[in-house]
Short mmCIF file of C-alpha atoms in Angstrom, two decimals:
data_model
loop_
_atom_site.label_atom_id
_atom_site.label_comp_id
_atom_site.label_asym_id
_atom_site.label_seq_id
_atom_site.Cartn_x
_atom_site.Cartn_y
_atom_site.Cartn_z
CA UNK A 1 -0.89 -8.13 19.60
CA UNK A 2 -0.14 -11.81 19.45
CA UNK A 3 2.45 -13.02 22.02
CA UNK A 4 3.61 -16.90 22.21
CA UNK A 5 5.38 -18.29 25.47
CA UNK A 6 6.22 -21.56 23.71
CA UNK A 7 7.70 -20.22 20.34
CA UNK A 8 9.04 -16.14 22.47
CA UNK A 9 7.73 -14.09 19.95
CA UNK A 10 5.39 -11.29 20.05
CA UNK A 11 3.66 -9.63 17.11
CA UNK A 12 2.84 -6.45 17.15
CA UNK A 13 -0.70 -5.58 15.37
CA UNK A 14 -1.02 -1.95 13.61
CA UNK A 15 -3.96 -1.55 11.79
CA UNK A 16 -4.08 -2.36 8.20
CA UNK A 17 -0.23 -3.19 7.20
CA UNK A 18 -1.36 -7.03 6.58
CA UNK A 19 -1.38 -7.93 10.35
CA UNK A 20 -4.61 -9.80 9.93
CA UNK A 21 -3.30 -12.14 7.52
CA UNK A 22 -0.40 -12.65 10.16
CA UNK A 23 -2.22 -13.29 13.13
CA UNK A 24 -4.16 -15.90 11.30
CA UNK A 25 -0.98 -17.98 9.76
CA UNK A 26 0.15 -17.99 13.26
CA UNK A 27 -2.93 -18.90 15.28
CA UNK A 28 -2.32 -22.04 15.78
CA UNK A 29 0.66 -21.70 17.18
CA UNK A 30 -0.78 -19.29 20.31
CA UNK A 31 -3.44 -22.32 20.66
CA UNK A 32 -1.06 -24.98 21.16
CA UNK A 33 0.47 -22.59 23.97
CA UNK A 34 1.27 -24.11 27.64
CA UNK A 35 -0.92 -20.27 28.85
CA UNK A 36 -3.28 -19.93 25.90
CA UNK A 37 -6.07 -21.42 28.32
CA UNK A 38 -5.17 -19.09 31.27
CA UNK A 39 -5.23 -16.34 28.56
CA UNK A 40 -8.61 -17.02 26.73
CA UNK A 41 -10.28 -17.15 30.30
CA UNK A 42 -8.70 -13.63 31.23
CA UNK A 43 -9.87 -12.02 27.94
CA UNK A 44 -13.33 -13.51 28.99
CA UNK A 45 -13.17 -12.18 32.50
CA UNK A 46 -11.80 -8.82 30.59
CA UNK A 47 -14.80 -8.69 28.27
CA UNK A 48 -17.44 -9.17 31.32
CA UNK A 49 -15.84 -6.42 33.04
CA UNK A 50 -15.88 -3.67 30.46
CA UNK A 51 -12.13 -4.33 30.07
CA UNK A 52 -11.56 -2.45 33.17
CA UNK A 53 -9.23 -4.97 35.02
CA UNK A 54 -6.27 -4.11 32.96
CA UNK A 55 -5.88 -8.14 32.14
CA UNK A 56 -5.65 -7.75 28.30
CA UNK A 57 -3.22 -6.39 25.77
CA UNK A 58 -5.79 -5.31 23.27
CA UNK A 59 -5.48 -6.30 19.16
CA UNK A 60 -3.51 -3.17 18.39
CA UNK A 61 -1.74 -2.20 21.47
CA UNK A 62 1.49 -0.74 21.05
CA UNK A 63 5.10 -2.19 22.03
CA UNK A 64 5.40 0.00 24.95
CA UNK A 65 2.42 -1.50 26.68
CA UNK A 66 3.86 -5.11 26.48
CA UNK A 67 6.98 -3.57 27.75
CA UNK A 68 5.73 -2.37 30.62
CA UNK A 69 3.30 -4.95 31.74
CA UNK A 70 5.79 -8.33 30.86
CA UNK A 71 8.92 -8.78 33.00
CA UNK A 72 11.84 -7.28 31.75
CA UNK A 73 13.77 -10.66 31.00
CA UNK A 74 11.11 -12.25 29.35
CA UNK A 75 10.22 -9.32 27.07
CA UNK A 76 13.91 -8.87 26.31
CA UNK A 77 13.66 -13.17 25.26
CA UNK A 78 11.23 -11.96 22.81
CA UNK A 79 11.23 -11.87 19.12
CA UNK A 80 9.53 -8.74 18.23
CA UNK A 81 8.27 -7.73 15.33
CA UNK A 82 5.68 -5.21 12.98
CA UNK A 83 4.69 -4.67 10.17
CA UNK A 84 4.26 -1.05 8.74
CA UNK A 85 3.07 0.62 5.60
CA UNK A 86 3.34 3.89 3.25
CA UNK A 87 1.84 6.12 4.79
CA UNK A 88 0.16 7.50 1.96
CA UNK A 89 -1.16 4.42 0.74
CA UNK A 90 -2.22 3.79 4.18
CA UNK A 91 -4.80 6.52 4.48
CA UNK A 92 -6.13 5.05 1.20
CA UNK A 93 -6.82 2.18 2.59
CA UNK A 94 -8.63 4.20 5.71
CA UNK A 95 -10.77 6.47 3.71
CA UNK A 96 -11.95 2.99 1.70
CA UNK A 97 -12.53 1.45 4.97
CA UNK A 98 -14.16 3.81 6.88
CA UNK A 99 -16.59 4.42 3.26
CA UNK A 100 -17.04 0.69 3.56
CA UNK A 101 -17.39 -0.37 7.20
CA UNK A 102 -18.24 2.64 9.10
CA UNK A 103 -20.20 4.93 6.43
CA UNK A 104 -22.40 7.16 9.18
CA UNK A 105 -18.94 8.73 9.98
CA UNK A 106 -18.69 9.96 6.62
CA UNK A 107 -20.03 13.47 4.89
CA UNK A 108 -22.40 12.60 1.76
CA UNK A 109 -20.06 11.96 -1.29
CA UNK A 110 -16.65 12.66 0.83
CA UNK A 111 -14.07 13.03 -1.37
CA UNK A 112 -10.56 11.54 -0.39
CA UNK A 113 -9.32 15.45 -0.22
CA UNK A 114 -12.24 16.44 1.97
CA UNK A 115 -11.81 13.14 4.25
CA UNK A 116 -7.99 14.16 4.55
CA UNK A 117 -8.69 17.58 6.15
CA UNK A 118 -11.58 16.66 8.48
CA UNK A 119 -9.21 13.74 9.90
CA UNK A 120 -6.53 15.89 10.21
CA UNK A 121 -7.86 19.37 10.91
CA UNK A 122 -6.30 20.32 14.84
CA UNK A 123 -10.04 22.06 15.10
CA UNK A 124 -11.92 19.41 14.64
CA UNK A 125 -15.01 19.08 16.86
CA UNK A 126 -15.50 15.27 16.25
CA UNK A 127 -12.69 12.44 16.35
CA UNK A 128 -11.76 9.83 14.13
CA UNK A 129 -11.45 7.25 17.56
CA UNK A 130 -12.65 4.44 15.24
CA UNK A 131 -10.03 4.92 12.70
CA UNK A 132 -6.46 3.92 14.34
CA UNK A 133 -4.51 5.28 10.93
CA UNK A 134 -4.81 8.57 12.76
CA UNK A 135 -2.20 7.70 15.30
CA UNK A 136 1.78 7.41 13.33
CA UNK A 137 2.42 3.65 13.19
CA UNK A 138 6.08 4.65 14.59
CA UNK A 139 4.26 4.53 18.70
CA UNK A 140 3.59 1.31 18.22
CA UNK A 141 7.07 0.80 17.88
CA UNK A 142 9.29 3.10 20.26
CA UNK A 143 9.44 3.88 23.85
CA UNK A 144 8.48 6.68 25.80
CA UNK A 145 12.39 8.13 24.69
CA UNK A 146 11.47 7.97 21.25
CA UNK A 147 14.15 4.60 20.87
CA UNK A 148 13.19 1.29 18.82
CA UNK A 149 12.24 -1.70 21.50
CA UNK A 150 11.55 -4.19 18.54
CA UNK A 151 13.58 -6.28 16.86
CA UNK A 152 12.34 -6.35 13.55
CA UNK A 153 9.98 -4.00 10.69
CA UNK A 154 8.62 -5.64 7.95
CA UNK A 155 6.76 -4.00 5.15
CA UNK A 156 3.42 -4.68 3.89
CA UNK A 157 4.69 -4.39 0.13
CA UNK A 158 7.36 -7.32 1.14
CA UNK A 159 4.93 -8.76 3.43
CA UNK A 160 5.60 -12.72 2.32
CA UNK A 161 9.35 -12.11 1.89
CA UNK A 162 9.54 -10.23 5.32
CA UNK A 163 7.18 -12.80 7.38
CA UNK A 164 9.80 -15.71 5.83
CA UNK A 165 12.49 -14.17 7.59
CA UNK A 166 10.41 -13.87 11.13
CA UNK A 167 9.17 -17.81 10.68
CA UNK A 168 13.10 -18.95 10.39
CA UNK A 169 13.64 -16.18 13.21
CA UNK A 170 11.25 -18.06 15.20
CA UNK A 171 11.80 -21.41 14.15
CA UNK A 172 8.72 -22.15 12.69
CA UNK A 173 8.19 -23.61 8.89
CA UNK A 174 7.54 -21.13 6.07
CA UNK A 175 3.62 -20.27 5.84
CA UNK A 176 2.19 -19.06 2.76
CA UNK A 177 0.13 -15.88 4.21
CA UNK A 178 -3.47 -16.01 3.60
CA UNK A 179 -5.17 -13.22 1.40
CA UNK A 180 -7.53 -11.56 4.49
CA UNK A 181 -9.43 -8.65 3.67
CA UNK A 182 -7.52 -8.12 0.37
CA UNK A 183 -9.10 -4.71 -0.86
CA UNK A 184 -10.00 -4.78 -4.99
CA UNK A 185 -11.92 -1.34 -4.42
CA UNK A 186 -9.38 1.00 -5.05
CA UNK A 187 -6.74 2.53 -7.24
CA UNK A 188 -3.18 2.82 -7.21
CA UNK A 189 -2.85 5.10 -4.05
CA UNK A 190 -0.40 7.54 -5.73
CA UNK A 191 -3.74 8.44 -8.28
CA UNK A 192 -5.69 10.28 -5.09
CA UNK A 193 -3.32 12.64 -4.01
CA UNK A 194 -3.05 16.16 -5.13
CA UNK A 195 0.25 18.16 -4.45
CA UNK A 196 -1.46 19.60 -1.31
CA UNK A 197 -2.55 16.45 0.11
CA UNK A 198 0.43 14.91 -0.69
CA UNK A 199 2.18 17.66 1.30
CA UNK A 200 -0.23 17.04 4.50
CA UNK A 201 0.35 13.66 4.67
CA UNK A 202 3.94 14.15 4.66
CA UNK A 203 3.89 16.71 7.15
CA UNK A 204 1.58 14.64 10.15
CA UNK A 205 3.59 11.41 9.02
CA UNK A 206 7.36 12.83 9.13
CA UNK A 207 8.73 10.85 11.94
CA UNK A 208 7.06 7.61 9.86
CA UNK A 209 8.34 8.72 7.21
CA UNK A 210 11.91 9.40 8.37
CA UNK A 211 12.13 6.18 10.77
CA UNK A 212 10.68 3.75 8.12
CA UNK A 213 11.86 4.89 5.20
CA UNK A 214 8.79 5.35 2.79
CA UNK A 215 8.54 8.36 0.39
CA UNK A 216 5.67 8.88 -1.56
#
């Protein structure tokens, strides 16, 4: 989450939907805030105490938490905005990450299939608590009634088109989005699905699916 006094916006961070190379075009702008020095020394104080003051809206907290700890007015003044991602190509890019980054918390030679149901499997003795694709990117989004309280979802496969349209929402010139952790690992997501896991995805993503408007 990236929030701006000087420039009222807000950014919303869900995991792996190009929100890295977002943050970073508009870093500068949080460091030439009037409270980015009061807020570096309260992530600091955060840090040293095991984040249990409550002082920090962590990297991918959801709308609702900025909601409820910001005034009303001022989080209404906001410009508010995500970006989201097919969900099917999304757990792609999980099971490559996770195989890449985080490889203890894989089985020996875990297929994509195999990964799917362990993730996903209501029985499951161990959680995925490192892996925040497990959680529908629509929370991040809604409030506790289920109801929008952003102002604007881009897509990761418009990302540059859709972050144009939040720099002249903000007022800021155009920025051509830096390539972060661009993935060449993979293939085209569509080629690791069978029918079944096709099916599962669509089933644990349906409100996703129905709110954003992806299909597979």
């Amino acid at each position: 989450m990236l929030l701006s006094h000087r420039k009222k916006f807000l950014f919303i961070h869900i995991a792996k939907t190009g929100g890295t190379s977002v943050r970073s075009a508009l870093q500068k702008y949080r460091w030439r805030d009037p409270y980015y020095a009061p807020i570096w020394l309260a992530s600091k104080l955060s840090g040293m105490a095991n984040h249990e003051l409550a002082i920090k809206l962590p990297r991918h907290s959801k709308a609702i938490a900025a909601k409820e700890m910001l005034p009303r007015e001022f989080y209404e003044s906001l410009f508010k905005f995500a970006f989201v991602r097919n969900p099917w190509d999304l757990q792609v890019s999980s099971y490559h990450h996770i195989r890449r980054e985080r490889p203890q918390l894989m089985r020996p030679n875990e297929s994509f299939a195999e990964f799917l149901y362990r993730k996903f499997d209501p029985d499951r003795e161990w959680q995925y608590h490192l892996d925040t694709s497990i959680t529908p990117q629509s929370n991040y989004l809604v409030d506790l009634n289920g109801d929008l309280i952003v102002d604007f979802i881009g897509h990761y496969e418009t990302l540059q088109q859709d972050f144009d349209h939040c720099c002249k929402t903000i007022g800021i010139p155009r920025i051509e989005l830096p390539h972060k952790r661009k993935a060449g690992d993979r293939l085209a997501y569509r080629e690791y699905y069978t029918p079944e896991t096709q099916a599962l995805i669509e089933k644990v993503f349906a409100r996703d699916i129905e709110l954003l408007g992806y299909s597979f």
